[in-house]
Tab-separated table of N, CA and C in Angstrom:
chain	number	residue	atom	x	y	z
Z	17	LEU	N	97.612	282.803	170.757
Z	17	LEU	CA	96.419	282.322	171.194
Z	17	LEU	C	96.257	282.344	172.696
Z	18	MET	N	97.424	281.635	173.306
Z	18	MET	CA	97.485	281.459	174.736
Z	18	MET	C	97.494	282.902	175.398
Z	19	GLU	N	98.285	283.850	174.826
Z	19	GLU	CA	98.189	285.042	175.452
Z	19	GLU	C	96.938	285.753	175.444
Z	20	LEU	N	96.200	285.694	174.429
Z	20	LEU	CA	94.945	286.437	174.238
Z	20	LEU	C	93.853	285.699	175.214
Z	21	PHE	N	94.030	284.333	175.432
Z	21	PHE	CA	93.190	283.630	176.269
Z	21	PHE	C	93.419	284.056	177.737
Z	22	LEU	N	94.751	284.094	178.113
Z	22	LEU	CA	95.142	284.450	179.475
Z	22	LEU	C	94.798	285.789	179.636
Z	23	ASN	N	94.753	286.746	178.985
Z	23	ASN	CA	94.316	288.132	178.989
Z	23	ASN	C	92.888	288.390	178.858
Z	24	LYS	N	92.109	287.326	178.648
Z	24	LYS	CA	90.744	287.210	178.667
Z	24	LYS	C	90.201	288.080	177.574
Z	25	LYS	N	90.940	288.116	176.349
Z	25	LYS	CA	90.300	288.782	175.370
Z	25	LYS	C	89.588	287.892	174.345
Z	26	ILE	N	89.895	286.636	174.586
Z	26	ILE	CA	88.985	285.591	173.922
Z	26	ILE	C	88.654	284.457	175.126
Z	27	ASP	N	87.270	284.007	174.938
Z	27	ASP	CA	86.946	282.976	175.925
Z	27	ASP	C	87.286	281.493	175.617
Z	28	LYS	N	87.276	281.343	174.243
Z	28	LYS	CA	87.520	279.843	173.772
Z	28	LYS	C	87.978	279.687	172.515
Z	29	VAL	N	88.985	278.891	172.240
Z	29	VAL	CA	89.549	278.587	171.006
Z	29	VAL	C	89.192	277.088	170.535
Z	30	GLU	N	88.493	277.103	169.424
Z	30	GLU	CA	88.219	275.779	168.891
Z	30	GLU	C	88.877	275.666	167.498
Z	31	LEU	N	89.376	274.312	167.319
Z	31	LEU	CA	90.035	274.036	166.005
Z	31	LEU	C	89.219	273.010	165.401
Z	32	ILE	N	89.128	273.398	163.886
Z	32	ILE	CA	88.389	272.618	162.954
Z	32	ILE	C	89.565	272.167	161.970
Z	33	TYR	N	89.527	270.847	161.828
Z	33	TYR	CA	90.700	270.379	160.898
Z	33	TYR	C	90.252	269.050	160.339
Z	34	HIS	N	90.991	268.485	159.333
Z	34	HIS	CA	90.762	267.201	158.720
Z	34	HIS	C	91.774	266.248	159.382
Z	35	HIS	N	91.137	265.209	159.906
Z	35	HIS	CA	91.841	264.026	160.623
Z	35	HIS	C	92.271	262.972	159.513
Z	36	TYR	N	93.350	262.791	159.342
Z	36	TYR	CA	93.642	261.512	158.340
Z	36	TYR	C	93.350	260.267	158.990
Z	37	LYS	N	92.508	259.562	158.266
Z	37	LYS	CA	92.279	258.157	158.880
Z	37	LYS	C	92.931	257.190	157.975
Z	38	SER	N	92.767	257.179	156.596
Z	38	SER	CA	93.385	256.336	155.672
Z	38	SER	C	93.473	256.992	154.264
Z	39	LYS	N	93.969	256.550	153.334
Z	39	LYS	CA	94.363	257.277	152.184
Z	39	LYS	C	93.002	257.717	151.527
Z	40	GLY	N	91.985	257.076	151.856
Z	40	GLY	CA	90.630	257.457	151.125
Z	40	GLY	C	89.732	258.035	152.076
Z	41	THR	N	90.210	258.191	153.263
Z	41	THR	CA	89.237	258.684	154.289
Z	41	THR	C	89.705	259.748	155.136
Z	42	GLN	N	89.205	261.088	155.198
Z	42	GLN	CA	89.538	262.064	156.036
Z	42	GLN	C	88.414	262.423	156.692
Z	43	GLU	N	88.482	262.655	158.164
Z	43	GLU	CA	87.334	263.110	158.928
Z	43	GLU	C	87.494	264.491	159.388
Z	44	LEU	N	86.366	265.260	159.290
Z	44	LEU	CA	86.503	266.646	159.742
Z	44	LEU	C	86.096	266.737	161.226
Z	45	LEU	N	87.127	267.177	161.877
Z	45	LEU	CA	86.933	267.306	163.452
Z	45	LEU	C	86.947	268.754	164.005
Z	46	ARG	N	86.258	268.693	165.171
Z	46	ARG	CA	86.255	270.009	165.866
Z	46	ARG	C	86.535	269.837	167.251
Z	47	GLU	N	87.555	270.365	167.732
Z	47	GLU	CA	88.188	270.334	169.092
Z	47	GLU	C	88.210	271.482	169.953
Z	48	THR	N	88.008	271.571	171.193
Z	48	THR	CA	88.232	272.720	171.940
Z	48	THR	C	89.712	272.678	172.284
Z	49	PHE	N	90.385	273.885	171.897
Z	49	PHE	CA	91.817	273.976	172.234
Z	49	PHE	C	91.968	274.594	173.643
Z	50	LEU	N	91.277	275.668	173.761
Z	50	LEU	CA	91.413	276.460	175.031
Z	50	LEU	C	89.938	276.661	175.366
Z	51	PRO	N	89.603	276.744	176.736
Z	51	PRO	CA	90.349	276.116	177.835
Z	51	PRO	C	90.611	274.643	177.746
Z	52	ILE	N	91.745	274.386	178.341
Z	52	ILE	CA	91.900	272.850	178.400
Z	52	ILE	C	91.109	272.170	179.605
Z	53	THR	N	90.524	271.048	179.043
Z	53	THR	CA	89.767	270.267	179.942
Z	53	THR	C	90.583	269.150	180.451
Z	54	LEU	N	91.026	269.109	181.673
Z	54	LEU	CA	91.900	268.020	182.084
Z	54	LEU	C	91.049	266.777	182.682
Z	55	MET	N	90.567	266.922	183.920
Z	55	MET	CA	89.859	266.001	184.503
Z	55	MET	C	88.703	266.581	185.292
Z	56	THR	N	87.466	266.014	185.299
Z	56	THR	CA	86.556	266.622	186.312
Z	56	THR	C	86.939	265.966	187.865
Z	57	GLU	N	86.298	266.695	188.702
Z	57	GLU	CA	86.411	266.224	190.159
Z	57	GLU	C	86.049	264.804	190.448
Z	58	ASP	N	84.787	264.382	189.689
Z	58	ASP	CA	84.469	263.015	189.812
Z	58	ASP	C	85.570	262.008	189.282
Z	59	GLU	N	85.997	262.249	188.072
Z	59	GLU	CA	87.205	261.447	187.693
Z	59	GLU	C	88.397	261.409	188.311
Z	60	ARG	N	88.779	262.589	188.916
Z	60	ARG	CA	89.814	262.625	189.815
Z	60	ARG	C	89.750	261.696	191.008
Z	61	TRP	N	88.649	261.664	191.658
Z	61	TRP	CA	88.449	260.805	192.774
Z	61	TRP	C	88.348	259.384	192.458
Z	62	LYS	N	87.998	258.961	191.393
Z	62	LYS	CA	87.955	257.541	190.879
Z	62	LYS	C	89.322	256.970	190.812
Z	63	ILE	N	90.461	257.864	190.631
Z	63	ILE	CA	91.828	257.423	190.546
Z	63	ILE	C	92.572	257.386	191.681
Z	64	PRO	N	93.117	256.416	192.155
Z	64	PRO	CA	93.874	256.474	193.509
Z	64	PRO	C	94.989	257.424	193.439
Z	65	GLN	N	95.065	258.243	194.385
Z	65	GLN	CA	96.062	259.456	194.370
Z	65	GLN	C	97.164	259.065	195.327
Z	66	PRO	N	98.251	258.507	194.740
Z	66	PRO	CA	99.397	258.142	195.641
Z	66	PRO	C	100.103	259.601	196.024
Z	67	ASP	N	100.774	259.552	197.175
Z	67	ASP	CA	101.281	260.751	197.781
Z	67	ASP	C	102.719	260.915	197.178
Z	68	TYR	N	102.780	261.653	196.146
Z	68	TYR	CA	104.170	261.812	195.363
Z	68	TYR	C	104.652	263.102	196.163
Z	69	ILE	N	106.074	263.057	195.956
Z	69	ILE	CA	106.827	264.573	196.323
Z	69	ILE	C	107.157	264.929	195.002
Z	70	VAL	N	106.691	266.194	194.593
Z	70	VAL	CA	106.994	266.719	193.193
Z	70	VAL	C	107.729	267.925	193.524
Z	71	GLU	N	108.927	268.101	192.686
Z	71	GLU	CA	109.662	269.219	192.639
Z	71	GLU	C	110.006	269.467	191.197
Z	72	PRO	N	109.957	270.793	191.008
Z	72	PRO	CA	109.143	271.874	191.621
Z	72	PRO	C	107.669	271.663	191.858
Z	73	ASP	N	106.997	272.472	192.431
Z	73	ASP	CA	105.592	272.294	192.726
Z	73	ASP	C	104.643	271.992	191.483
Z	74	PRO	N	103.695	271.368	191.748
Z	74	PRO	CA	102.748	271.015	190.663
Z	74	PRO	C	102.293	272.140	189.849
Z	75	GLN	N	102.182	273.337	190.342
Z	75	GLN	CA	101.658	274.520	189.590
Z	75	GLN	C	102.869	274.996	188.694
Z	76	THR	N	103.982	274.860	189.141
Z	76	THR	CA	105.074	275.330	188.143
Z	76	THR	C	105.279	274.340	187.054
Z	77	ILE	N	105.145	272.954	187.315
Z	77	ILE	CA	105.277	272.033	186.246
Z	77	ILE	C	104.127	272.362	185.236
Z	78	MET	N	102.961	272.584	185.774
Z	78	MET	CA	101.802	272.745	184.834
Z	78	MET	C	102.053	274.149	184.030
Z	79	ASP	N	102.519	275.025	184.630
Z	79	ASP	CA	102.792	276.297	183.858
Z	79	ASP	C	103.787	276.133	182.741
Z	80	GLN	N	104.744	275.221	182.953
Z	80	GLN	CA	105.597	274.988	181.869
Z	80	GLN	C	105.190	273.837	180.914
Z	81	LEU	N	104.274	272.902	181.338
Z	81	LEU	CA	104.056	271.837	180.592
Z	81	LEU	C	102.848	272.056	179.653
Z	82	ILE	N	101.770	273.025	180.124
Z	82	ILE	CA	100.631	273.279	179.281
Z	82	ILE	C	100.990	273.963	177.929
Z	83	PRO	N	101.841	275.073	178.007
Z	83	PRO	CA	102.175	275.566	176.715
Z	83	PRO	C	102.849	274.640	175.784
Z	84	LYS	N	103.527	273.744	176.365
Z	84	LYS	CA	104.326	272.869	175.433
Z	84	LYS	C	103.399	271.754	174.842
Z	85	VAL	N	102.383	271.370	175.663
Z	85	VAL	CA	101.360	270.488	175.074
Z	85	VAL	C	100.624	271.186	174.121
Z	86	LEU	N	100.140	272.319	174.365
Z	86	LEU	CA	99.393	273.066	173.397
Z	86	LEU	C	100.175	273.393	172.020
Z	87	LYS	N	101.423	273.744	172.144
Z	87	LYS	CA	102.175	273.666	170.910
Z	87	LYS	C	102.222	272.475	170.149
Z	88	LEU	N	102.368	271.306	170.891
Z	88	LEU	CA	102.472	269.972	170.226
Z	88	LEU	C	101.147	269.602	169.565
Z	89	LYS	N	100.119	270.017	170.337
Z	89	LYS	CA	98.778	269.629	169.789
Z	89	LYS	C	98.567	270.468	168.322
Z	90	LEU	N	98.920	271.773	168.404
Z	90	LEU	CA	98.844	272.470	167.162
Z	90	LEU	C	99.775	271.762	165.969
Z	91	TYR	N	101.007	271.444	166.389
Z	91	TYR	CA	101.854	270.844	165.406
Z	91	TYR	C	101.186	269.626	164.812
Z	92	THR	N	100.678	268.758	165.901
Z	92	THR	CA	99.975	267.505	165.361
Z	92	THR	C	98.718	267.614	164.483
Z	93	ILE	N	97.982	268.661	164.803
Z	93	ILE	CA	96.789	269.080	163.862
Z	93	ILE	C	97.287	269.469	162.586
Z	94	HIS	N	98.400	270.366	162.535
Z	94	HIS	CA	98.751	270.768	161.278
Z	94	HIS	C	99.359	269.640	160.470
Z	95	ALA	N	100.198	268.772	161.016
Z	95	ALA	CA	100.700	267.523	160.262
Z	95	ALA	C	99.608	266.729	159.895
Z	96	ASP	N	98.528	266.599	160.680
Z	96	ASP	CA	97.328	265.779	160.291
Z	96	ASP	C	96.512	266.265	159.045
Z	97	SER	N	96.412	267.765	158.976
Z	97	SER	CA	95.640	268.364	158.033
Z	97	SER	C	96.506	268.142	156.803
Z	98	VAL	N	97.841	268.356	156.955
Z	98	VAL	CA	98.751	268.223	155.588
Z	98	VAL	C	98.706	266.761	155.044
Z	99	SER	N	98.669	265.889	155.916
Z	99	SER	CA	98.554	264.602	155.466
Z	99	SER	C	97.268	264.241	154.772
Z	100	SER	N	96.313	264.897	155.328
Z	100	SER	CA	94.852	264.566	154.816
Z	100	SER	C	94.873	265.365	153.271
Z	101	GLU	N	95.491	266.511	153.262
Z	101	GLU	CA	95.446	267.311	152.099
Z	101	GLU	C	96.230	266.422	151.018
Z	102	HIS	N	97.332	265.992	151.278
Z	102	HIS	CA	98.253	265.264	150.333
Z	102	HIS	C	97.445	263.882	149.826
Z	103	ALA	N	96.835	263.227	150.745
Z	103	ALA	CA	96.005	262.079	150.441
Z	103	ALA	C	94.881	262.369	149.504
Z	104	ALA	N	94.201	263.484	149.795
Z	104	ALA	CA	93.132	263.951	148.912
Z	104	ALA	C	93.630	264.299	147.443
Z	105	ARG	N	94.745	264.923	147.470
Z	105	ARG	CA	95.276	265.357	146.280
Z	105	ARG	C	95.934	264.113	145.454
Z	106	THR	N	96.440	263.128	146.189
Z	106	THR	CA	96.961	261.849	145.419
Z	106	THR	C	95.689	261.118	144.887
Z	107	ILE	N	94.647	261.085	145.586
Z	107	ILE	CA	93.322	260.356	145.103
Z	107	ILE	C	92.874	261.044	143.825
Z	108	ALA	N	92.757	262.578	143.917
Z	108	ALA	CA	92.431	263.433	142.713
Z	108	ALA	C	93.302	263.170	141.525
Z	109	MET	N	94.450	263.118	141.843
Z	109	MET	CA	95.502	262.941	140.619
Z	109	MET	C	95.279	261.540	140.051
Z	110	GLN	N	95.069	260.504	140.963
Z	110	GLN	CA	94.987	259.148	140.433
Z	110	GLN	C	93.696	259.127	139.565
Z	111	THR	N	92.628	259.797	140.020
Z	111	THR	CA	91.313	259.703	139.239
Z	111	THR	C	91.582	260.452	138.039
Z	112	ALA	N	92.266	261.458	138.084
Z	112	ALA	CA	92.437	262.207	136.797
Z	112	ALA	C	93.197	261.399	135.709
Z	113	THR	N	94.269	260.860	136.264
Z	113	THR	CA	94.958	259.906	135.451
Z	113	THR	C	94.318	258.688	134.867
Z	114	ASP	N	93.546	258.214	135.657
Z	114	ASP	CA	92.576	256.903	135.282
Z	114	ASP	C	91.524	257.344	134.092
Z	115	ASN	N	90.967	258.650	134.255
Z	115	ASN	CA	89.950	259.365	133.293
Z	115	ASN	C	90.871	259.669	132.004
Z	116	ALA	N	91.899	260.097	132.082
Z	116	ALA	CA	92.809	260.485	130.817
Z	116	ALA	C	93.033	259.248	130.147
Z	117	ASP	N	93.338	258.117	130.959
Z	117	ASP	CA	93.700	256.861	130.263
Z	117	ASP	C	92.499	256.240	129.393
Z	118	ASP	N	91.291	256.373	130.167
Z	118	ASP	CA	90.121	255.860	129.654
Z	118	ASP	C	89.670	256.710	128.292
Z	119	LEU	N	89.971	258.091	128.330
Z	119	LEU	CA	89.684	259.002	127.273
Z	119	LEU	C	90.633	258.625	125.996
Z	120	LEU	N	91.892	258.383	126.435
Z	120	LEU	CA	93.037	258.064	125.401
Z	120	LEU	C	92.534	256.660	124.641
Z	121	ASP	N	92.112	255.731	125.436
Z	121	ASP	CA	91.676	254.433	124.874
Z	121	ASP	C	90.505	254.539	124.002
Z	122	GLU	N	89.586	255.456	124.467
Z	122	GLU	CA	88.438	255.774	123.590
Z	122	GLU	C	88.861	256.450	122.382
Z	123	LEU	N	89.737	257.350	122.395
Z	123	LEU	CA	90.138	257.930	121.138
Z	123	LEU	C	90.885	257.267	120.182
Z	124	THR	N	91.675	256.453	120.835
Z	124	THR	CA	92.486	255.415	119.988
Z	124	THR	C	91.615	254.492	119.150
Z	125	LEU	N	90.540	253.940	119.903
Z	125	LEU	CA	89.609	253.068	119.240
Z	125	LEU	C	88.778	253.823	118.243
Z	126	GLN	N	88.429	255.025	118.373
Z	126	GLN	CA	87.811	255.813	117.350
Z	126	GLN	C	88.720	255.993	116.203
Z	127	TYR	N	89.956	256.354	116.377
Z	127	TYR	CA	90.942	256.679	115.372
Z	127	TYR	C	91.087	255.467	114.475
Z	128	ASN	N	91.416	254.132	115.227
Z	128	ASN	CA	91.458	253.063	114.355
Z	128	ASN	C	90.323	252.645	113.733
Z	129	LYS	N	89.057	252.943	114.019
Z	129	LYS	CA	87.776	252.577	113.277
Z	129	LYS	C	87.880	253.549	112.170
Z	130	LEU	N	88.142	254.812	112.209
Z	130	LEU	CA	88.129	255.807	111.099
Z	130	LEU	C	89.130	255.358	110.036
Z	131	ARG	N	90.283	254.914	110.596
Z	131	ARG	CA	91.512	254.596	109.787
Z	131	ARG	C	91.044	253.274	108.889
Z	132	GLN	N	90.330	252.383	109.547
Z	132	GLN	CA	89.907	251.133	108.918
Z	132	GLN	C	88.907	251.406	107.845
Z	133	GLN	N	88.046	252.320	108.289
Z	133	GLN	CA	86.894	252.812	107.234
Z	133	GLN	C	87.443	253.470	106.066
Z	134	SER	N	88.617	254.233	106.211
Z	134	SER	CA	89.230	254.924	105.191
Z	134	SER	C	89.861	253.811	104.284
Z	135	ILE	N	90.615	252.891	104.827
Z	135	ILE	CA	91.356	251.903	104.006
Z	135	ILE	C	90.073	251.208	103.195
Z	136	THR	N	89.116	250.678	103.990
Z	136	THR	CA	88.045	249.922	103.358
Z	136	THR	C	87.447	250.717	102.046
Z	137	ASN	N	87.322	251.997	102.187
Z	137	ASN	CA	86.877	252.953	101.197
Z	137	ASN	C	87.739	252.995	99.986
Z	138	GLU	N	88.931	253.090	100.380
Z	138	GLU	CA	90.111	253.060	99.173
Z	138	GLU	C	90.042	251.691	98.388
Z	139	LEU	N	89.908	250.608	99.137
Z	139	LEU	CA	89.973	249.328	98.446
Z	139	LEU	C	88.693	249.088	97.708
Z	140	LEU	N	87.564	249.745	98.262
Z	140	LEU	CA	86.384	249.478	97.402
Z	140	LEU	C	86.365	250.479	96.109
Z	141	ASP	N	87.197	251.610	96.117
Z	141	ASP	CA	87.316	252.396	94.949
Z	141	ASP	C	88.176	251.693	94.018
Z	142	ILE	N	89.304	251.195	94.493
Z	142	ILE	CA	90.166	250.269	93.573
Z	142	ILE	C	89.606	249.339	92.928
Z	143	ILE	N	88.704	248.354	93.801
Z	143	ILE	CA	88.032	247.310	93.209
Z	143	ILE	C	87.052	247.633	92.219
Z	144	GLY	N	86.222	248.722	92.740
Z	144	GLY	CA	85.190	249.361	91.714
Z	144	GLY	C	85.771	249.849	90.379
Z	145	GLY	N	86.895	250.369	90.490
Z	145	GLY	CA	87.603	250.917	89.397
Z	145	GLY	C	88.055	249.925	88.412
Z	146	SER	N	88.510	248.716	88.876
Z	146	SER	CA	89.029	247.719	88.098
Z	146	SER	C	87.805	246.977	87.476
Z	147	PHE	N	86.829	247.002	88.047
Z	147	PHE	CA	85.590	246.274	87.415
Z	147	PHE	C	84.994	247.154	86.206
Z	148	GLY	N	85.288	248.437	86.365
Z	148	GLY	CA	84.697	249.358	85.385
Z	148	GLY	C	85.507	249.364	84.000
Z	149	LYS	N	86.768	248.728	84.018
Z	149	LYS	CA	87.573	248.921	82.961
Z	149	LYS	C	87.224	247.571	82.070
Z	150	PRO	N	87.247	247.705	80.813
Z	150	PRO	CA	87.177	246.406	79.886
Z	150	PRO	C	88.491	245.765	79.865
Z	151	GLY	N	88.334	244.498	80.022
Z	151	GLY	CA	89.669	243.790	79.994
Z	151	GLY	C	89.604	242.525	79.607
């Protein structure tokens, strides 16, 4: 991506990803990856600029630092998206488990009612049969 951007084959790179906020909340974010927006001139003048001696020169530092920052940003976004996906899967599986438990409880109740009805019918047949015999 950086090479394509530097060679002017692409003008802009935007990232769209899910940001993990909490177990039940993920937020869809859209960020500009390239070009990097550091500081505007107005913001730069608001910050006091001490006179530091920088070795190597600031341009060399930026040339080495920016690719590392971009790689770190991609890694962070990937980790964030994976965390969001796992959280969503966990919630989906928990919901499926809860639904299966509810269905099992409902089926158990229905089975017990049918079994009780069957026993009641057998008892009525036995009692009805004993009244029908002379004794």
